[in-house]
mmCIF file of C-alpha atoms (C1' of nucleotides) in Angstrom:
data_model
loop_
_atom_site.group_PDB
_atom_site.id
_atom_site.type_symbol
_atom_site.label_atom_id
_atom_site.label_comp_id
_atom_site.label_asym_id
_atom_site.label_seq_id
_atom_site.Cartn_x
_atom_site.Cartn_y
_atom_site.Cartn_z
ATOM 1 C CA UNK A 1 7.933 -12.252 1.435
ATOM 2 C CA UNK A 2 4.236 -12.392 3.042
ATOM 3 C CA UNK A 3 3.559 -11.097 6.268
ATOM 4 C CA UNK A 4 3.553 -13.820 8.580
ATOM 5 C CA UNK A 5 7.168 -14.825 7.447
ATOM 6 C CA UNK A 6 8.422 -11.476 7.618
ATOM 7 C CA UNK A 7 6.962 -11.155 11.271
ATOM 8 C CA UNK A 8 8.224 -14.321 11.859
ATOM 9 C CA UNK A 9 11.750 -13.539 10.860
ATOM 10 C CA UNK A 10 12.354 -10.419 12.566
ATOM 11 C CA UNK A 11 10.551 -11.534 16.141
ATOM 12 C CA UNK A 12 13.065 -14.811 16.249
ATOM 13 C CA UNK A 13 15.897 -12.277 15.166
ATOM 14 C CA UNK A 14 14.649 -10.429 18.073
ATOM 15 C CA UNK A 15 14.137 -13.466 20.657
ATOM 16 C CA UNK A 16 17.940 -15.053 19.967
ATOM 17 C CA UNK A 17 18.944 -11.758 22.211
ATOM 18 C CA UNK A 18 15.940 -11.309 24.148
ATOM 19 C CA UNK A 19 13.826 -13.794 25.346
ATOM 20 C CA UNK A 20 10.950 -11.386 25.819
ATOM 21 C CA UNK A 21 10.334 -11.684 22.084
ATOM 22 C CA UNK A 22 8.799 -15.070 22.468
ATOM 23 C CA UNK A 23 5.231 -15.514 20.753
ATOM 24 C CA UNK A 24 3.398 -15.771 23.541
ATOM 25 C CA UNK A 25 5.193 -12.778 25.523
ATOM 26 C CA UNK A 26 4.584 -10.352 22.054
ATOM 27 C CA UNK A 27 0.768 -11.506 21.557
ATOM 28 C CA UNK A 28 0.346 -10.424 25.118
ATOM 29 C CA UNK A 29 1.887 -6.680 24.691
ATOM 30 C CA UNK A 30 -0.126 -6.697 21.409
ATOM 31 C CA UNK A 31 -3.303 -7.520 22.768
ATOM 32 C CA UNK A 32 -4.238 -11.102 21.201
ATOM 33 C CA UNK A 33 -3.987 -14.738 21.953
ATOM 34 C CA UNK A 34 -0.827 -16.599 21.057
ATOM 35 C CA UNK A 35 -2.510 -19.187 19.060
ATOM 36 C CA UNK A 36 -3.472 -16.297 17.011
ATOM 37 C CA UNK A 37 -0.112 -14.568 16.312
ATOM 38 C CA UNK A 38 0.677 -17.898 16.083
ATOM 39 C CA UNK A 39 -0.964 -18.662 12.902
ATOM 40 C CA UNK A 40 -0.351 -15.451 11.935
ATOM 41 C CA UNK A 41 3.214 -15.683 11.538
ATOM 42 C CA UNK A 42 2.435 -18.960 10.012
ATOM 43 C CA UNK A 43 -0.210 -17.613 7.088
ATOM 44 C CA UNK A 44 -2.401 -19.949 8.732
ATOM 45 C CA UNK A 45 -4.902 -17.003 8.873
ATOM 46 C CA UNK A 46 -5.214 -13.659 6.996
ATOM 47 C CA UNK A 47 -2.950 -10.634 8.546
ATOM 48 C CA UNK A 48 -4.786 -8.708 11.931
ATOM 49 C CA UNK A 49 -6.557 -5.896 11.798
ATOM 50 C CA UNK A 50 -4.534 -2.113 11.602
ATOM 51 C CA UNK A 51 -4.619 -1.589 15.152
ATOM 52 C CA UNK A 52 -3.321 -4.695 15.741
ATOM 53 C CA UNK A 53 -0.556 -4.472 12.949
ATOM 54 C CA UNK A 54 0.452 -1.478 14.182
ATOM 55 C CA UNK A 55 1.437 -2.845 17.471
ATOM 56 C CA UNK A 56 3.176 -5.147 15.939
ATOM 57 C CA UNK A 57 5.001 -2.534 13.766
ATOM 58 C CA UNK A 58 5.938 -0.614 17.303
ATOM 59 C CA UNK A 59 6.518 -4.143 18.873
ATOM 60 C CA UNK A 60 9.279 -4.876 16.418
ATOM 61 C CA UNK A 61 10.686 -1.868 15.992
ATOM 62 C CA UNK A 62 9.449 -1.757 12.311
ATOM 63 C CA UNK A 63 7.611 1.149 9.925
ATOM 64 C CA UNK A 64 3.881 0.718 10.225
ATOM 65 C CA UNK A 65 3.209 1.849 6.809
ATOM 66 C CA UNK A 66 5.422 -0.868 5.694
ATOM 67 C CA UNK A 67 3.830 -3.513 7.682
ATOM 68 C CA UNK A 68 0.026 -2.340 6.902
ATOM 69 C CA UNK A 69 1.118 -2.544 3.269
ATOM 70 C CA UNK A 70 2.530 -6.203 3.953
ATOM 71 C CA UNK A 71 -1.360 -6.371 5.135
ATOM 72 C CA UNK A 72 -2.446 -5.287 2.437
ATOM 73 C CA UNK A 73 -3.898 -2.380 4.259
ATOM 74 C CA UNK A 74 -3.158 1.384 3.410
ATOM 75 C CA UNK A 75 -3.154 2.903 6.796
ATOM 76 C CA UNK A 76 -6.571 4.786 7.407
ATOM 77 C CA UNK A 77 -5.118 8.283 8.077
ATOM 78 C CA UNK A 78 -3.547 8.158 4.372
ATOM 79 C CA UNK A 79 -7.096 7.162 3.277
ATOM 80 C CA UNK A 80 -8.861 10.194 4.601
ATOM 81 C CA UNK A 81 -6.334 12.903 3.643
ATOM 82 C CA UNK A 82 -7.158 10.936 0.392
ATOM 83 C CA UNK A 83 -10.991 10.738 0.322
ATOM 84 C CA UNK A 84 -11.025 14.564 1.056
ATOM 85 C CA UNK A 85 -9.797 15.658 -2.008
ATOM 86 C CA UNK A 86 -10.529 12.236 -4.056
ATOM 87 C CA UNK A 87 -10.037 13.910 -7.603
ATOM 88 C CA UNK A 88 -6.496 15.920 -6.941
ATOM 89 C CA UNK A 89 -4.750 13.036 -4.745
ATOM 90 C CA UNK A 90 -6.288 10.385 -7.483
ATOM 91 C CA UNK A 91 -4.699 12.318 -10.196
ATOM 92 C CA UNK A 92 -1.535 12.567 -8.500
ATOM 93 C CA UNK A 93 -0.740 9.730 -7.082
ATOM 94 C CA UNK A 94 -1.630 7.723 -10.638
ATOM 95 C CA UNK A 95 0.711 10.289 -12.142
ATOM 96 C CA UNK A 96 3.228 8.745 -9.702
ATOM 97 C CA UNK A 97 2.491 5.228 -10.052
ATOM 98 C CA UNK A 98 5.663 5.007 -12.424
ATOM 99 C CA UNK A 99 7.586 7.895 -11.654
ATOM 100 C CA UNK A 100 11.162 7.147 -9.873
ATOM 101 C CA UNK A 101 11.360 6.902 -6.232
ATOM 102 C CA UNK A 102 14.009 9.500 -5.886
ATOM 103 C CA UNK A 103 11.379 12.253 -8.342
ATOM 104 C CA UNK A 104 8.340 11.381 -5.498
ATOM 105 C CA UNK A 105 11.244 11.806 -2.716
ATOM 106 C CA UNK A 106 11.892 14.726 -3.774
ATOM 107 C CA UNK A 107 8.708 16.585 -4.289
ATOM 108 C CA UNK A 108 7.994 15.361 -0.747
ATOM 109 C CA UNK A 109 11.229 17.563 0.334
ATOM 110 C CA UNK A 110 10.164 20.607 -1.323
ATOM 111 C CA UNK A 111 6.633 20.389 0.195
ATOM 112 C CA UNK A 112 8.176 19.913 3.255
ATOM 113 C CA UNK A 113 10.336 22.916 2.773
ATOM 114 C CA UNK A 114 7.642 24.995 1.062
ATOM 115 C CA UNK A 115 8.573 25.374 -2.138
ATOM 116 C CA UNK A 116 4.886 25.749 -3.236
ATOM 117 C CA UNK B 1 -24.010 14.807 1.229
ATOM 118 C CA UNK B 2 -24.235 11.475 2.519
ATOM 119 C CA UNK B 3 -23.727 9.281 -0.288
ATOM 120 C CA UNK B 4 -27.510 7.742 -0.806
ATOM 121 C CA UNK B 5 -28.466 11.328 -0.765
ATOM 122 C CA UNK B 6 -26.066 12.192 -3.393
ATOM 123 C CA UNK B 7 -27.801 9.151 -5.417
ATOM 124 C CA UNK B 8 -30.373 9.928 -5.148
ATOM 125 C CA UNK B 9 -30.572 13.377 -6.456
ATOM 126 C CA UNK B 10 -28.204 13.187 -9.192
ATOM 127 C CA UNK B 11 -30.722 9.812 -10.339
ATOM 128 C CA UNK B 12 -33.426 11.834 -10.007
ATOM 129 C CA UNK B 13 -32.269 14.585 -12.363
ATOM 130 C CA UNK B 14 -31.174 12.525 -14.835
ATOM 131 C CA UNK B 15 -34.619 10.596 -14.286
ATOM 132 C CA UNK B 16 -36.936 13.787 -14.636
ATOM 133 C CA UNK B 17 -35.278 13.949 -18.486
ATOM 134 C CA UNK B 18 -34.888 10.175 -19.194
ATOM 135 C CA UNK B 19 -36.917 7.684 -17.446
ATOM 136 C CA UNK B 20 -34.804 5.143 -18.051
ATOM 137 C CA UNK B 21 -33.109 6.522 -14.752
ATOM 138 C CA UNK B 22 -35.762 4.940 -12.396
ATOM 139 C CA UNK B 23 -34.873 2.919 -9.317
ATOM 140 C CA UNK B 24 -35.454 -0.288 -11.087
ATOM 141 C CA UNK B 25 -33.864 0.290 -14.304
ATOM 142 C CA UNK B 26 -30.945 1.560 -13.207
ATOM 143 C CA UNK B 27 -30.455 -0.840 -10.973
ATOM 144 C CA UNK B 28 -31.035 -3.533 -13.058
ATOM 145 C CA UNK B 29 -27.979 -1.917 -15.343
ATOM 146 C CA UNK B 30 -25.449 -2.013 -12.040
ATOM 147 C CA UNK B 31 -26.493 -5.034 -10.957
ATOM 148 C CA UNK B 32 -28.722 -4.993 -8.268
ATOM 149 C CA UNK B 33 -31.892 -5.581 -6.702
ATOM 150 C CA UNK B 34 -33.709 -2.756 -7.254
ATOM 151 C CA UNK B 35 -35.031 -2.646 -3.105
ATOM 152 C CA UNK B 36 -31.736 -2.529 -2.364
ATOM 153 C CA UNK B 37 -30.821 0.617 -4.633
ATOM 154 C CA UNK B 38 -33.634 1.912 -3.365
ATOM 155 C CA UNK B 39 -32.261 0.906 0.621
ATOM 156 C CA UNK B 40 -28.482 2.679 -0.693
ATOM 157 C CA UNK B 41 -30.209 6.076 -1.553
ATOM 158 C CA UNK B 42 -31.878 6.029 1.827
ATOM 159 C CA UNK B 43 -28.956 5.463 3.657
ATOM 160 C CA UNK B 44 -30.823 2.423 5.142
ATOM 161 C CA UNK B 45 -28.159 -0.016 4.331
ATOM 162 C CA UNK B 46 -24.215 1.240 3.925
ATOM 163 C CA UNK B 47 -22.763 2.200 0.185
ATOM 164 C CA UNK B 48 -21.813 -0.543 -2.021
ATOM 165 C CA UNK B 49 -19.075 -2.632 -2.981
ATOM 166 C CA UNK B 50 -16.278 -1.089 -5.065
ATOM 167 C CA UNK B 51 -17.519 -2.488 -8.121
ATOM 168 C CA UNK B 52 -20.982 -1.671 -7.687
ATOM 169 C CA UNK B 53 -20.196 1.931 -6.697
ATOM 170 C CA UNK B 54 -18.319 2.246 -10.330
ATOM 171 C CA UNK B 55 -20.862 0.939 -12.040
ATOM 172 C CA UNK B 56 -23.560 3.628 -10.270
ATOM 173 C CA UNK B 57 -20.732 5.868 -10.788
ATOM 174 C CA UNK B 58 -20.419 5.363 -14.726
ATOM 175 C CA UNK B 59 -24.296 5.715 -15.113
ATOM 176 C CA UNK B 60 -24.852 8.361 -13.610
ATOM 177 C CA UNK B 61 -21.693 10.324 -15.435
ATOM 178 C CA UNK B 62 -19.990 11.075 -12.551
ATOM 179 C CA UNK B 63 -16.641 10.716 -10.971
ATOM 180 C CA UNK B 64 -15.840 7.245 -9.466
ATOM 181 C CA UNK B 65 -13.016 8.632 -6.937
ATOM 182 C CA UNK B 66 -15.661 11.330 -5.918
ATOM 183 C CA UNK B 67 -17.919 8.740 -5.134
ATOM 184 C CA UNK B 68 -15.786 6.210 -3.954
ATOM 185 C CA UNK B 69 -14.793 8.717 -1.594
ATOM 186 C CA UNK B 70 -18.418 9.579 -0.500
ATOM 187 C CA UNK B 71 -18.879 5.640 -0.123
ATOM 188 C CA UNK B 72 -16.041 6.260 2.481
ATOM 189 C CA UNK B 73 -13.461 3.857 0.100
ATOM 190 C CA UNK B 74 -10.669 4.632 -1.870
ATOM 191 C CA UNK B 75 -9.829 3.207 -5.018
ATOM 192 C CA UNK B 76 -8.015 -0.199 -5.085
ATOM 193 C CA UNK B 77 -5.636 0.386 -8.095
ATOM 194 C CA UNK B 78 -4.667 3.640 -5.908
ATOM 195 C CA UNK B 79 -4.200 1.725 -2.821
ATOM 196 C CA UNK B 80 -2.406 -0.682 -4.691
ATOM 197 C CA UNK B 81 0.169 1.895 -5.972
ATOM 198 C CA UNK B 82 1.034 3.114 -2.217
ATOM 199 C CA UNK B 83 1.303 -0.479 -1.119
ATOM 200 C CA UNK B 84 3.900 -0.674 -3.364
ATOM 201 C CA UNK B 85 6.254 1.964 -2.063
ATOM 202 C CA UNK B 86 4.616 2.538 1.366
ATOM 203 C CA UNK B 87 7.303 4.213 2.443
ATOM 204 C CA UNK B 88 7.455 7.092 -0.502
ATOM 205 C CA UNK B 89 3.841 7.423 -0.848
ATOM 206 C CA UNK B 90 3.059 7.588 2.982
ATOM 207 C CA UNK B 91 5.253 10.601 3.389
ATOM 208 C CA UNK B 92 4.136 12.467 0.048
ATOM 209 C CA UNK B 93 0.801 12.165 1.118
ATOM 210 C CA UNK B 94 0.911 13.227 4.471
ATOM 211 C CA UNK B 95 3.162 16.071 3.479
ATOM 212 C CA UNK B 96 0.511 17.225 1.008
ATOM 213 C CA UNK B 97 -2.661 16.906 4.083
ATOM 214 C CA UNK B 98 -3.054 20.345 4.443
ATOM 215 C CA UNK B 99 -1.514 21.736 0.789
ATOM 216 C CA UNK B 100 -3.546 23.656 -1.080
ATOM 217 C CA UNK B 101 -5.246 22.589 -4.014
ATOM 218 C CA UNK B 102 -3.580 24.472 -6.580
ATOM 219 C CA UNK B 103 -0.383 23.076 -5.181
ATOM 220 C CA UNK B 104 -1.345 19.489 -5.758
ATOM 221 C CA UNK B 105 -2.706 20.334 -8.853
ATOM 222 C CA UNK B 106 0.499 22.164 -10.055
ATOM 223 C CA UNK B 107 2.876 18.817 -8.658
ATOM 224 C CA UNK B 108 0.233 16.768 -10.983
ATOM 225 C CA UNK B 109 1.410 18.651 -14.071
ATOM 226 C CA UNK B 110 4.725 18.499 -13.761
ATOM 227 C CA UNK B 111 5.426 14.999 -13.091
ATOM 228 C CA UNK B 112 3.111 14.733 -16.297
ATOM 229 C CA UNK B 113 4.967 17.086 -18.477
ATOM 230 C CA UNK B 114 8.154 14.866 -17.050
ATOM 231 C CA UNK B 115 9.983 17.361 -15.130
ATOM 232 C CA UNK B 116 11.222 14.769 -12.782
ATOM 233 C "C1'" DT C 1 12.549 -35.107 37.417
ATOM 234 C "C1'" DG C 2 9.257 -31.942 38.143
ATOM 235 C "C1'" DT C 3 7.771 -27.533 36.623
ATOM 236 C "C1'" DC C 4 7.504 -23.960 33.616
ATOM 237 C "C1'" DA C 5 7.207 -21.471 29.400
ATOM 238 C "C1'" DT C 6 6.867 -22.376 24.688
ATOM 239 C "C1'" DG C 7 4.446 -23.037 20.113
ATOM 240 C "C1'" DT C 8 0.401 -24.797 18.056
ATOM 241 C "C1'" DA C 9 -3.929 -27.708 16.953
ATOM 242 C "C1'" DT C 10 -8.841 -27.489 17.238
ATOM 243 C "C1'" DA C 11 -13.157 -25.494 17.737
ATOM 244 C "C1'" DG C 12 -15.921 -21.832 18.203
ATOM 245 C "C1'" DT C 13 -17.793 -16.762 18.176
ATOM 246 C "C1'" DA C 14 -19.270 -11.902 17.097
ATOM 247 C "C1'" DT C 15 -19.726 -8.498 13.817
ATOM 248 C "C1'" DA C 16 -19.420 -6.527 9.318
ATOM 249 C "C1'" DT C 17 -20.017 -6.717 4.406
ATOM 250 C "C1'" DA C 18 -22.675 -7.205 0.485
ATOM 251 C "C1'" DG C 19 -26.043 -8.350 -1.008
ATOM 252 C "C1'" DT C 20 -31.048 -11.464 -2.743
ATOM 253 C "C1'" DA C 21 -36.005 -12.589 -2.936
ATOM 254 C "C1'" DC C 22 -40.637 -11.543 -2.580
ATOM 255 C "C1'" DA C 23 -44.593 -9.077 -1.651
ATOM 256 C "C1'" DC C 24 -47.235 -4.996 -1.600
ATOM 257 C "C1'" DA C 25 -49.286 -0.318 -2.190
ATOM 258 C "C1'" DT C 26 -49.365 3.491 -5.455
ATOM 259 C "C1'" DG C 27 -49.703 6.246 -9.454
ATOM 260 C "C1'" DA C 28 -49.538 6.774 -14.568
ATOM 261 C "C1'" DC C 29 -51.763 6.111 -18.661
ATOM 262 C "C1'" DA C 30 -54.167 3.737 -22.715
ATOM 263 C "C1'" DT D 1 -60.620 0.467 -15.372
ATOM 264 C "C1'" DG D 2 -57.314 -2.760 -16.024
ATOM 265 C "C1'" DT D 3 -52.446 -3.207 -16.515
ATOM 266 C "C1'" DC D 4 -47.965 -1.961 -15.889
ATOM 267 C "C1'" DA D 5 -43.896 0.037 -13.934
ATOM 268 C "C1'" DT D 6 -42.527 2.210 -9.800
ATOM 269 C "C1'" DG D 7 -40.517 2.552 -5.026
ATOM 270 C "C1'" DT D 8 -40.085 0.206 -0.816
ATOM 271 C "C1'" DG D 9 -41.000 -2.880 3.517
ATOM 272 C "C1'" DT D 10 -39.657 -7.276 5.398
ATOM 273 C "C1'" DA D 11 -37.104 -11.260 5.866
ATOM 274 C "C1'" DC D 12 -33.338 -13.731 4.738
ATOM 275 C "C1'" DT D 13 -28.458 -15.318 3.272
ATOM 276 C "C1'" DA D 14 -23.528 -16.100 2.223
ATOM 277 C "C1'" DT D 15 -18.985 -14.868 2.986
ATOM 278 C "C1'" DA D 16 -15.350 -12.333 5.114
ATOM 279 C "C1'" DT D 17 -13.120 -10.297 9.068
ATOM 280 C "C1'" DA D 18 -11.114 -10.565 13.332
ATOM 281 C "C1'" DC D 19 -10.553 -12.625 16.573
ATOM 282 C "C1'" DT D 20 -11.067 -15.968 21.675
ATOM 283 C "C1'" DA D 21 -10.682 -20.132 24.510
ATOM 284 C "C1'" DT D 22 -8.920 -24.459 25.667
ATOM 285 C "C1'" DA D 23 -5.969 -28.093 25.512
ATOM 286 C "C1'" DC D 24 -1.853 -30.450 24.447
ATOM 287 C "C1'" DA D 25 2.942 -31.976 23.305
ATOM 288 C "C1'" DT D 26 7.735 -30.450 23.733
ATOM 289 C "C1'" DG D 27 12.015 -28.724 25.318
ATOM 290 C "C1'" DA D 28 14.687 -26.017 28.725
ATOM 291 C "C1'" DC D 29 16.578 -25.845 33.027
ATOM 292 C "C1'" DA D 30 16.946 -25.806 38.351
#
DNA sequence: TGTCATGTATAGTATATAGTACACATGACA
DNA sequence: TGTCATGTGTACTATATACTATACATGACA
């Protein structure tokens, strides 16, 4: 599924009970033209910038790291905890590249809980 | 250390034993014009591409997520990895922003011994 | 049946990114 | 003392990114 389909999708599921979801009304609240969402949705041109996906993330009701990655993107706050200690998070998250989701869920659970 | 800086000294040390490390020549090895090398280490122009900054990184020994990271990047295969679970990743890696090193180290080793 | 919002086609713009090409002054050194 | 490599100043360039602005055809609906 690319990006502009996906957007696509969930705004019209989004419009059939709320007219408000129209392209023209979300481009507004977003902060660009319609034409552009427009295309957008269509694949007609490349995905927006961060900002502007993550309006569209909030807009929608959607996870912005989800979206971004749609983008493409990996969402700049994630990139500077990142390029602040390049050589541990590098090792890491290659370590991880094949590990199981439920292994990487659960490390993030015992950081959370402080089991380090 | 800006990144030209960086460069530049580490060039220049491995120049002052082997001048093979000039300006010229080792930009002619990564690819580049050698003013514009010379423009990088002065911070006149911004870092290079990805490509080029792995190349500089390779001849000058040194660790291409370091200096990706000075060059204000991170790698692509990495970014590529998150984009893939955005979800997972985003949460490990904000859960691990202000961990300490050894604990990121010690979360490497285990998922590479397997205990996951 | 007029108006109003809708989606979209077309054309254009500003800024950033990632460099090249050439010329020139300087210092080493044979 | 001529030549050669060195570092750098200046002037461009190509492509990508991230949009805006305007105009138009269409369908809803009062």
């Amino acid at each position: 599924m690319t990006f502009g389909k996906h957007v696509r999708e969930h705004r019209e599921i989004l419009k059939s009970r709320d007219r408000r979801f129209s392209v023209r009304q979300v481009a507004r609240r977003i902060g660009v033209e319609p034409a552009y969402l427009s295309k957008i949705e269509r694949g007609d041109v490349a995905p927006p910038s961060e900002a502007k996906t993550r309006a569209l993330a909030r807009e929608l009701g959607e996870d912005p790291d989800v979206l971004l990655a749609m983008a493409g993107k990996v969402s700049s706050d994630l990139q500077e905890i990142i390029r602040k200690r390049p050589r541990l998070f590098a090792e890491l998250i290659r370590q991880l590249k094949s590990a199981p989701d439920h292994a990487i869920l659960h490390i993030a659970r015992d950081v959370r809980d402080g089991d380090w």
